[in-house]
XYZ file of N, CA, C and O in Angstrom:
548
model
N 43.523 39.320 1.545
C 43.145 38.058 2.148
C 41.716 37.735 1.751
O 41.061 38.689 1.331
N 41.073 36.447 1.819
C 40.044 35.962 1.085
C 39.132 35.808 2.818
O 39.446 35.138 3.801
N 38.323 36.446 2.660
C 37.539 36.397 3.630
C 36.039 35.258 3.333
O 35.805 35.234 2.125
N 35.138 34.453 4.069
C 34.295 33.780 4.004
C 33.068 34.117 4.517
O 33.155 34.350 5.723
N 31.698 34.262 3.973
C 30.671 34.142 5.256
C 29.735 33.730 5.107
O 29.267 34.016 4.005
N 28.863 32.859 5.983
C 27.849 32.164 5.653
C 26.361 32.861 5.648
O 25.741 33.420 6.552
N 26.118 32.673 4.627
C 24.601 33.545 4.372
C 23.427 32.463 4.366
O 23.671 31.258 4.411
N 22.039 33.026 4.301
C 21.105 32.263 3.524
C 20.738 33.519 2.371
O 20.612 33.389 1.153
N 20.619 34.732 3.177
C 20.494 35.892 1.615
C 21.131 36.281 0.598
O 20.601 36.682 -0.438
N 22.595 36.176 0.854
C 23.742 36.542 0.350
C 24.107 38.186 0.295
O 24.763 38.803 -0.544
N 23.297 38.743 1.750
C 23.346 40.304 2.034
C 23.825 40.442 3.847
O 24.259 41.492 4.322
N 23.602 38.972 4.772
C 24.211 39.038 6.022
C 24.479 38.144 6.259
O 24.098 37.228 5.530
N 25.303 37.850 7.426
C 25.813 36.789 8.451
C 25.045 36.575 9.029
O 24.755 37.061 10.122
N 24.393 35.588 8.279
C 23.050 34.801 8.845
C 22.960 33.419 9.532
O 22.184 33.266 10.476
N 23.869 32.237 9.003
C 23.409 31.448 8.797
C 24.890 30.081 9.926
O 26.083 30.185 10.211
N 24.410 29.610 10.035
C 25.120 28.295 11.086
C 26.161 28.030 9.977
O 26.024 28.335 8.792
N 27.207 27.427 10.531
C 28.284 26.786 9.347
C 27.739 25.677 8.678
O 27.645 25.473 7.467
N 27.365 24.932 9.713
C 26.457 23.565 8.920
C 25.327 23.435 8.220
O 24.880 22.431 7.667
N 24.862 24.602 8.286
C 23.060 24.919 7.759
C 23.689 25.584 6.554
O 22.985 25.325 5.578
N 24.361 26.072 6.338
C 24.667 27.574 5.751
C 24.574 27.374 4.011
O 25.498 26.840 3.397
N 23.191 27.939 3.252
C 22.547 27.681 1.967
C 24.211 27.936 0.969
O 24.787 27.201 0.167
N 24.508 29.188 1.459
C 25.407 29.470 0.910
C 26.977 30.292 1.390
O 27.014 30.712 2.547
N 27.774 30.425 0.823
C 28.856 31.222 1.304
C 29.752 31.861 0.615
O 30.643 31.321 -0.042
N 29.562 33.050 0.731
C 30.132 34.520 -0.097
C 31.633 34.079 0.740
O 32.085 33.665 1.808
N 32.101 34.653 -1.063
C 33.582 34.555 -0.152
C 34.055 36.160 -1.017
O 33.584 36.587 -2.071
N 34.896 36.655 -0.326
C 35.549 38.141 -0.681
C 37.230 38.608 -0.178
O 37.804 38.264 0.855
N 37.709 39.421 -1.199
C 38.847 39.376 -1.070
C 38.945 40.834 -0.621
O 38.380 41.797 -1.140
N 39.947 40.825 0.675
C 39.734 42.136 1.141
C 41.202 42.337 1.764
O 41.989 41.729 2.490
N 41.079 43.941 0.822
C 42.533 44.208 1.567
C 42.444 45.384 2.219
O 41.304 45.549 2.652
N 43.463 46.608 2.560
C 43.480 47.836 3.251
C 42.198 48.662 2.426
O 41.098 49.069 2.799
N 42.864 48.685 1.226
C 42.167 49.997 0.022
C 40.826 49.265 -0.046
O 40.052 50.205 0.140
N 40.246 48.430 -0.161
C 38.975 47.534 -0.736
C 38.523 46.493 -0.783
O 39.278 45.643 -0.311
N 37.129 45.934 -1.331
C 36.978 44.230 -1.333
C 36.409 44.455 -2.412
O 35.957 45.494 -2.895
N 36.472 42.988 -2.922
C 35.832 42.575 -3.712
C 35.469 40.557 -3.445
O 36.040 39.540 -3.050
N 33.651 41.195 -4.196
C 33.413 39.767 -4.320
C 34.025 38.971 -4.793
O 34.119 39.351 -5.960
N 34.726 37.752 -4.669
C 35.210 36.512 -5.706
C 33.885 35.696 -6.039
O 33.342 35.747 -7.143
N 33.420 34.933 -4.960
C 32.524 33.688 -5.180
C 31.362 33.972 -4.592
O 31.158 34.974 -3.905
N 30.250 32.755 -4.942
C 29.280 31.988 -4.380
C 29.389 30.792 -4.557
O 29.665 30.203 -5.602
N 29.115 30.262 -3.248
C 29.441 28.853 -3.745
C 27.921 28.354 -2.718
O 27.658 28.872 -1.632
N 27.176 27.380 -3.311
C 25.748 27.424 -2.738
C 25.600 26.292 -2.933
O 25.932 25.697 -3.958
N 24.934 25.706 -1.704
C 25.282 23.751 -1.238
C 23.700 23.830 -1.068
O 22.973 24.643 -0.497
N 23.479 22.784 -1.713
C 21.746 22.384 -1.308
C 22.355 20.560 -0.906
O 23.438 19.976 -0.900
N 20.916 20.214 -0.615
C 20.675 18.926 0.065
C 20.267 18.865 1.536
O 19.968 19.893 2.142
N 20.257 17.819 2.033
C 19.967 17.707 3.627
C 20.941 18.140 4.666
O 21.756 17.415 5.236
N 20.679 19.893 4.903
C 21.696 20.962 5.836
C 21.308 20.769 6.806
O 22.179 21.107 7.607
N 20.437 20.390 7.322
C 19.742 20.290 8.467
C 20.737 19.770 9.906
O 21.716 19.032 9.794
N 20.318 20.243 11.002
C 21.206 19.376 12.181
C 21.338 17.931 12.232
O 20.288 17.321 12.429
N 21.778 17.650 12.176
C 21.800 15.928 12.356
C 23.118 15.327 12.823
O 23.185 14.106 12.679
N 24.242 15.964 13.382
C 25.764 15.167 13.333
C 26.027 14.710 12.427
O 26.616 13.634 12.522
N 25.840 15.077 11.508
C 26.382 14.465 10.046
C 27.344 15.506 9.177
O 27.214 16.432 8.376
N 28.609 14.605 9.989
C 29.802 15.385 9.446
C 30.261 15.565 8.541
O 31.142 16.415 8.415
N 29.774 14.737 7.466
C 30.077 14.659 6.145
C 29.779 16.000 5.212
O 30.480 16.266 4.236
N 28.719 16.762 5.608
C 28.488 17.622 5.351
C 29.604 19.121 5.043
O 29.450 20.154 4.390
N 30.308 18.776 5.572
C 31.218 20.076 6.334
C 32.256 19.872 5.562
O 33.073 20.788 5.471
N 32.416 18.966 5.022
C 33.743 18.365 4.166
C 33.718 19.562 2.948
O 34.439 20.553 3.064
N 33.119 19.438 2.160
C 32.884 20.524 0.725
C 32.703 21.825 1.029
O 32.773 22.642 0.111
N 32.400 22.323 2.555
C 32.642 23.638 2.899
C 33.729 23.934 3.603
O 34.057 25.108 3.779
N 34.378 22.979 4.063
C 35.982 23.045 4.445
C 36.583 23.539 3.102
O 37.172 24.600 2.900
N 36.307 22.542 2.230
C 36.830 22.449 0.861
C 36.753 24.062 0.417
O 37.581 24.932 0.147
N 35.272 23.968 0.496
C 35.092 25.675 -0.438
C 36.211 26.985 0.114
O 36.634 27.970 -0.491
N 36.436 26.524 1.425
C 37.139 27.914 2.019
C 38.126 27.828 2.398
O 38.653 28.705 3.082
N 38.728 26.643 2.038
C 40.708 26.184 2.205
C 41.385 27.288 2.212
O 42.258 27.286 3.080
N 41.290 28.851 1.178
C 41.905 29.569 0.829
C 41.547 30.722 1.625
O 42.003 31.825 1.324
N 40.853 30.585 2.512
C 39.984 31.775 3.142
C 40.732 32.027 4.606
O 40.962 31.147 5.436
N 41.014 33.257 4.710
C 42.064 33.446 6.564
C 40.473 33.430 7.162
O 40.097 32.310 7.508
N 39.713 34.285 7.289
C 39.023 34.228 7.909
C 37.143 33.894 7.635
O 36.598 34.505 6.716
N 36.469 33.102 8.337
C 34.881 32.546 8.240
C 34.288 33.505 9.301
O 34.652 33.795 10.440
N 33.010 33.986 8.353
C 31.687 34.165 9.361
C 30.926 33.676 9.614
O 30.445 32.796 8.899
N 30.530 33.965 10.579
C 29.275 32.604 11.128
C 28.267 32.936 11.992
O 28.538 33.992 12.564
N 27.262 32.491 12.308
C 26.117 33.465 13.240
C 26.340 32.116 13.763
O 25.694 32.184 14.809
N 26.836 30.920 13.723
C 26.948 29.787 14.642
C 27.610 28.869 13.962
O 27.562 28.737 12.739
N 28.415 28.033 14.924
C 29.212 26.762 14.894
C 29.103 26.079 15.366
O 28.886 26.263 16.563
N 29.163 24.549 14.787
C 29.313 23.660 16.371
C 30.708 23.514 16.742
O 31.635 24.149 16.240
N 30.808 22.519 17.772
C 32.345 22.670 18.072
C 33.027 21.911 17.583
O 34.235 21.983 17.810
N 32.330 20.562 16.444
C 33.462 19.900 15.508
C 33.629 20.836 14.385
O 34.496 20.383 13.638
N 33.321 21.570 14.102
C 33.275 22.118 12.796
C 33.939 23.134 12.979
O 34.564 23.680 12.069
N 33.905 23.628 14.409
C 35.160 24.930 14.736
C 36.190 24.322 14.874
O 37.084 25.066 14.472
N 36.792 22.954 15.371
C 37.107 22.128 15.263
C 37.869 22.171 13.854
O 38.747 23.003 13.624
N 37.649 21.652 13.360
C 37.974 21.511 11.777
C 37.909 22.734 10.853
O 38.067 22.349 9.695
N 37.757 23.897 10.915
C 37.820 25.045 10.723
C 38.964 25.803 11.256
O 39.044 26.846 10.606
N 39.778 25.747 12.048
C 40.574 26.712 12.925
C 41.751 25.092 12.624
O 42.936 25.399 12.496
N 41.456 23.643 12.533
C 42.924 23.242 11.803
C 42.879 23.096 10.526
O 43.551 22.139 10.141
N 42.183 23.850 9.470
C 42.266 24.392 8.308
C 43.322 25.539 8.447
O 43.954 25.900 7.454
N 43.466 25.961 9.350
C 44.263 27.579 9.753
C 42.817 28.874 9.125
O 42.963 29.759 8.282
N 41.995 28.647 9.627
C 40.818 29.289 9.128
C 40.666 29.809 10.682
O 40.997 29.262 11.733
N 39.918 31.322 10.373
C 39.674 31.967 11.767
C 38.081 32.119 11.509
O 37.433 32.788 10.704
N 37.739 31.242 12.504
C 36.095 31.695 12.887
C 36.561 32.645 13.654
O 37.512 32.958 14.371
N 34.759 33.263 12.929
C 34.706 34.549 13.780
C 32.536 34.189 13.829
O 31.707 33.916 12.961
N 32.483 34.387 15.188
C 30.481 34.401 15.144
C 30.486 35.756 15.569
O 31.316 36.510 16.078
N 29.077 35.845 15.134
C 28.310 37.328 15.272
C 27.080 36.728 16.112
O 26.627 35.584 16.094
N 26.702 37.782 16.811
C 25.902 37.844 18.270
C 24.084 37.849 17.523
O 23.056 37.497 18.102
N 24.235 38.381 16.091
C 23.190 39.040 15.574
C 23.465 38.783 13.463
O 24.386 38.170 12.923
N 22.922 39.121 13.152
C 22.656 39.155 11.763
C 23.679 40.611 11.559
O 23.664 41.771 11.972
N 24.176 40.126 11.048
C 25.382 41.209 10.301
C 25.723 41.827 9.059
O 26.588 41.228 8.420
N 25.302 42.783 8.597
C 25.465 43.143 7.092
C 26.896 42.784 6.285
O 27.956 43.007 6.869
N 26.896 42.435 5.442
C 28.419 41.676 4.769
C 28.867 43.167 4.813
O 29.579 43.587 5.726
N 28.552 43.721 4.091
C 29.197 45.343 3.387
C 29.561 46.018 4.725
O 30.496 46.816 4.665
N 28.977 45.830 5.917
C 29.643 46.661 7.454
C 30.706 45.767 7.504
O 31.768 46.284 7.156
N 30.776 44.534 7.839
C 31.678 43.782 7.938
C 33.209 43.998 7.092
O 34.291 43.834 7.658
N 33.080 44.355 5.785
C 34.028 44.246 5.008
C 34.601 45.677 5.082
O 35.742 45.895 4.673
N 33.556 47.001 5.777
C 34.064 48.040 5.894
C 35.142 48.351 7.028
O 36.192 48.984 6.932
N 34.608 47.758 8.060
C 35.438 47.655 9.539
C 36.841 46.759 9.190
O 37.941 47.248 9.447
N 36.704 45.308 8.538
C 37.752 44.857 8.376
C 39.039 46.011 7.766
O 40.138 46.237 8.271
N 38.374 46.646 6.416
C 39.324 47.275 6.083
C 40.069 48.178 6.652
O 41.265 48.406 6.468
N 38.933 48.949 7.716
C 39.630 49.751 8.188
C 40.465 49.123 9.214
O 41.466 49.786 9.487
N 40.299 47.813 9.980
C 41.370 47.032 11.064
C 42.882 47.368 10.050
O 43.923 47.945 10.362
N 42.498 46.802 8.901
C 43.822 46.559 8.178
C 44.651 47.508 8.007
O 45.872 47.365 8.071
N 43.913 48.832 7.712
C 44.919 49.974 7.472
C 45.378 50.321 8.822
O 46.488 50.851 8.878
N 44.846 50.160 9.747
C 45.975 50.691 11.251
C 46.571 49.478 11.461
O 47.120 48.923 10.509
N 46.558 48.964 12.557
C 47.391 47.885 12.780
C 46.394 47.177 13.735
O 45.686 47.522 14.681
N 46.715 45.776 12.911
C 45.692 44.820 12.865
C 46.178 44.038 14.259
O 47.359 43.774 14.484
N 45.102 43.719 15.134
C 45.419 42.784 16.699
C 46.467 41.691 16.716
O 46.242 41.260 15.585
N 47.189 41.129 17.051
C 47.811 39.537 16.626
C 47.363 39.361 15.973
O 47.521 39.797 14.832
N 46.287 38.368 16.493
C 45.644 37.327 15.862
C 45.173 37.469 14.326
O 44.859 36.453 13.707
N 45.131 38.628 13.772
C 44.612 38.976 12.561
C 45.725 39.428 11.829
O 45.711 39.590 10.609
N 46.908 39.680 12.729
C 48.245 39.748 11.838
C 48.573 37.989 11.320
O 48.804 37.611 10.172
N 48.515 37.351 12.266
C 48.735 35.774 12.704
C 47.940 35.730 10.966
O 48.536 35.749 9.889
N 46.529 35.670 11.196
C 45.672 35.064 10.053
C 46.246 35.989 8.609
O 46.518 35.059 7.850
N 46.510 37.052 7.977
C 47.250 37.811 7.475
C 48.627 36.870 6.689
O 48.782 36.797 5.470
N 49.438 36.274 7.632
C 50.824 35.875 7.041
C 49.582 34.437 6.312
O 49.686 34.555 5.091
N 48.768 33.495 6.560
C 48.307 32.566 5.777
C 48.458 32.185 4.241
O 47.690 32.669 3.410
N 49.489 31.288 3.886
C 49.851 31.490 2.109
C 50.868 31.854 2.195
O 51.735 31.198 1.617
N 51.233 32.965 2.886
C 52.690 33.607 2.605
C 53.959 33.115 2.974
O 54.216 33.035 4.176
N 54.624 32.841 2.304
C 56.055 32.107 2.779
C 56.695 32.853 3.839
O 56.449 34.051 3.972
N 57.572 32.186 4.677
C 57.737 32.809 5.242
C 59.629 32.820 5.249
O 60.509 31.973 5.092
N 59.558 34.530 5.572
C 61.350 34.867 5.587
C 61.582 35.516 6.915
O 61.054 36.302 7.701
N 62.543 34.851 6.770
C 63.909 35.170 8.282
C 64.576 36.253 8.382
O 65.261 36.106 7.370
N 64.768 36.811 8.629
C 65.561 38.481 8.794
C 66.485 38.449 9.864
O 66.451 39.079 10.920
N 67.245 37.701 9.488
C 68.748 37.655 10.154
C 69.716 38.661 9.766
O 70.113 38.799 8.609
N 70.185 39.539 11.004
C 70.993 40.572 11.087
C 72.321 39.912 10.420
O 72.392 38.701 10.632
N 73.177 40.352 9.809
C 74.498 40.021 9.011
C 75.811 39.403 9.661
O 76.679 38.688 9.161
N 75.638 40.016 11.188
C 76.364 39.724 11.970
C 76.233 38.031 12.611
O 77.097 37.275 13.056
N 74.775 37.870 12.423
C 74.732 36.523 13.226
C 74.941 35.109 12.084
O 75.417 34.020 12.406
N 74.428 35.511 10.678
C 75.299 35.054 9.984
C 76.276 34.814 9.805
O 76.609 33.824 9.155
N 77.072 35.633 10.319
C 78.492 35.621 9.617
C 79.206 35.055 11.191
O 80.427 35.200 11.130
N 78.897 34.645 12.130
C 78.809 34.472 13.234
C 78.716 32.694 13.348
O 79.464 31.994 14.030
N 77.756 32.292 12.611
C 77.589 30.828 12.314
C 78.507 29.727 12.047
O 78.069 28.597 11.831
């Protein structure tokens, strides 16, 4: 799964969704991650209700189950979570590399709902109908 997080260093979970200089995105499964992207937005980030902003970082992370964030507002969580995108905020500045270590290890035991939920994202989905209820129809 393609994980997201908003930096200004590109070493922690630093940075607001709307402020956010830049955003590492990484693909992480049981065994490992790896970096894919940077994708790094300049111009006027600043607070202002200016939603327009958020559009090209929706964009950047369409493909992403889950976003980090040291803050959100609530249109943008808003519009983030009906992307089918899972915010997730941190209380504190968060090292990417702890982050991507813990995830992995969620993945190899068995992951909460909600992160099974974010998990099926992309994946088609199949029915597993017993033979009997088929044939039953």
């Amino acid at each position: 799964m393609k994980v997201a997080f908003c930096t200004q260093d590109m070493k922690r979970v630093d940075a607001h969704f709307g402020w956010a200089k830049n955003i590492a995105i990484y693909e992480v499964t049981p065994d490992g991650s790896s970096f894919t992207e940077a994708i790094v937005f300049d111009g006027d980030l600043e607070e202002d209700g200016n939603e327009d902003k958020l559009a090209p970082k929706l964009e950047a992370i369409k493909d992403c189950a889950i976003l980090y964030v040291a803050a959100i507002g609530g249109s943008g969580a808003a519009r983030v979570v009906a992307s089918k995108i899972h915010p997730i905020k941190v209380q504190e500045p968060e090292v990417i590399d702890d982050i991507l270590l813990k995830l992995q290890g969620v993945l190899k035991g068995t992951p909460p709902p909600w992160l099974r939920k974010v998990l099926e994202k992309g994946q088609e989905k199949t029915f597993d109908f017993d033979e009997e209820e088929v044939n039953d129809a």
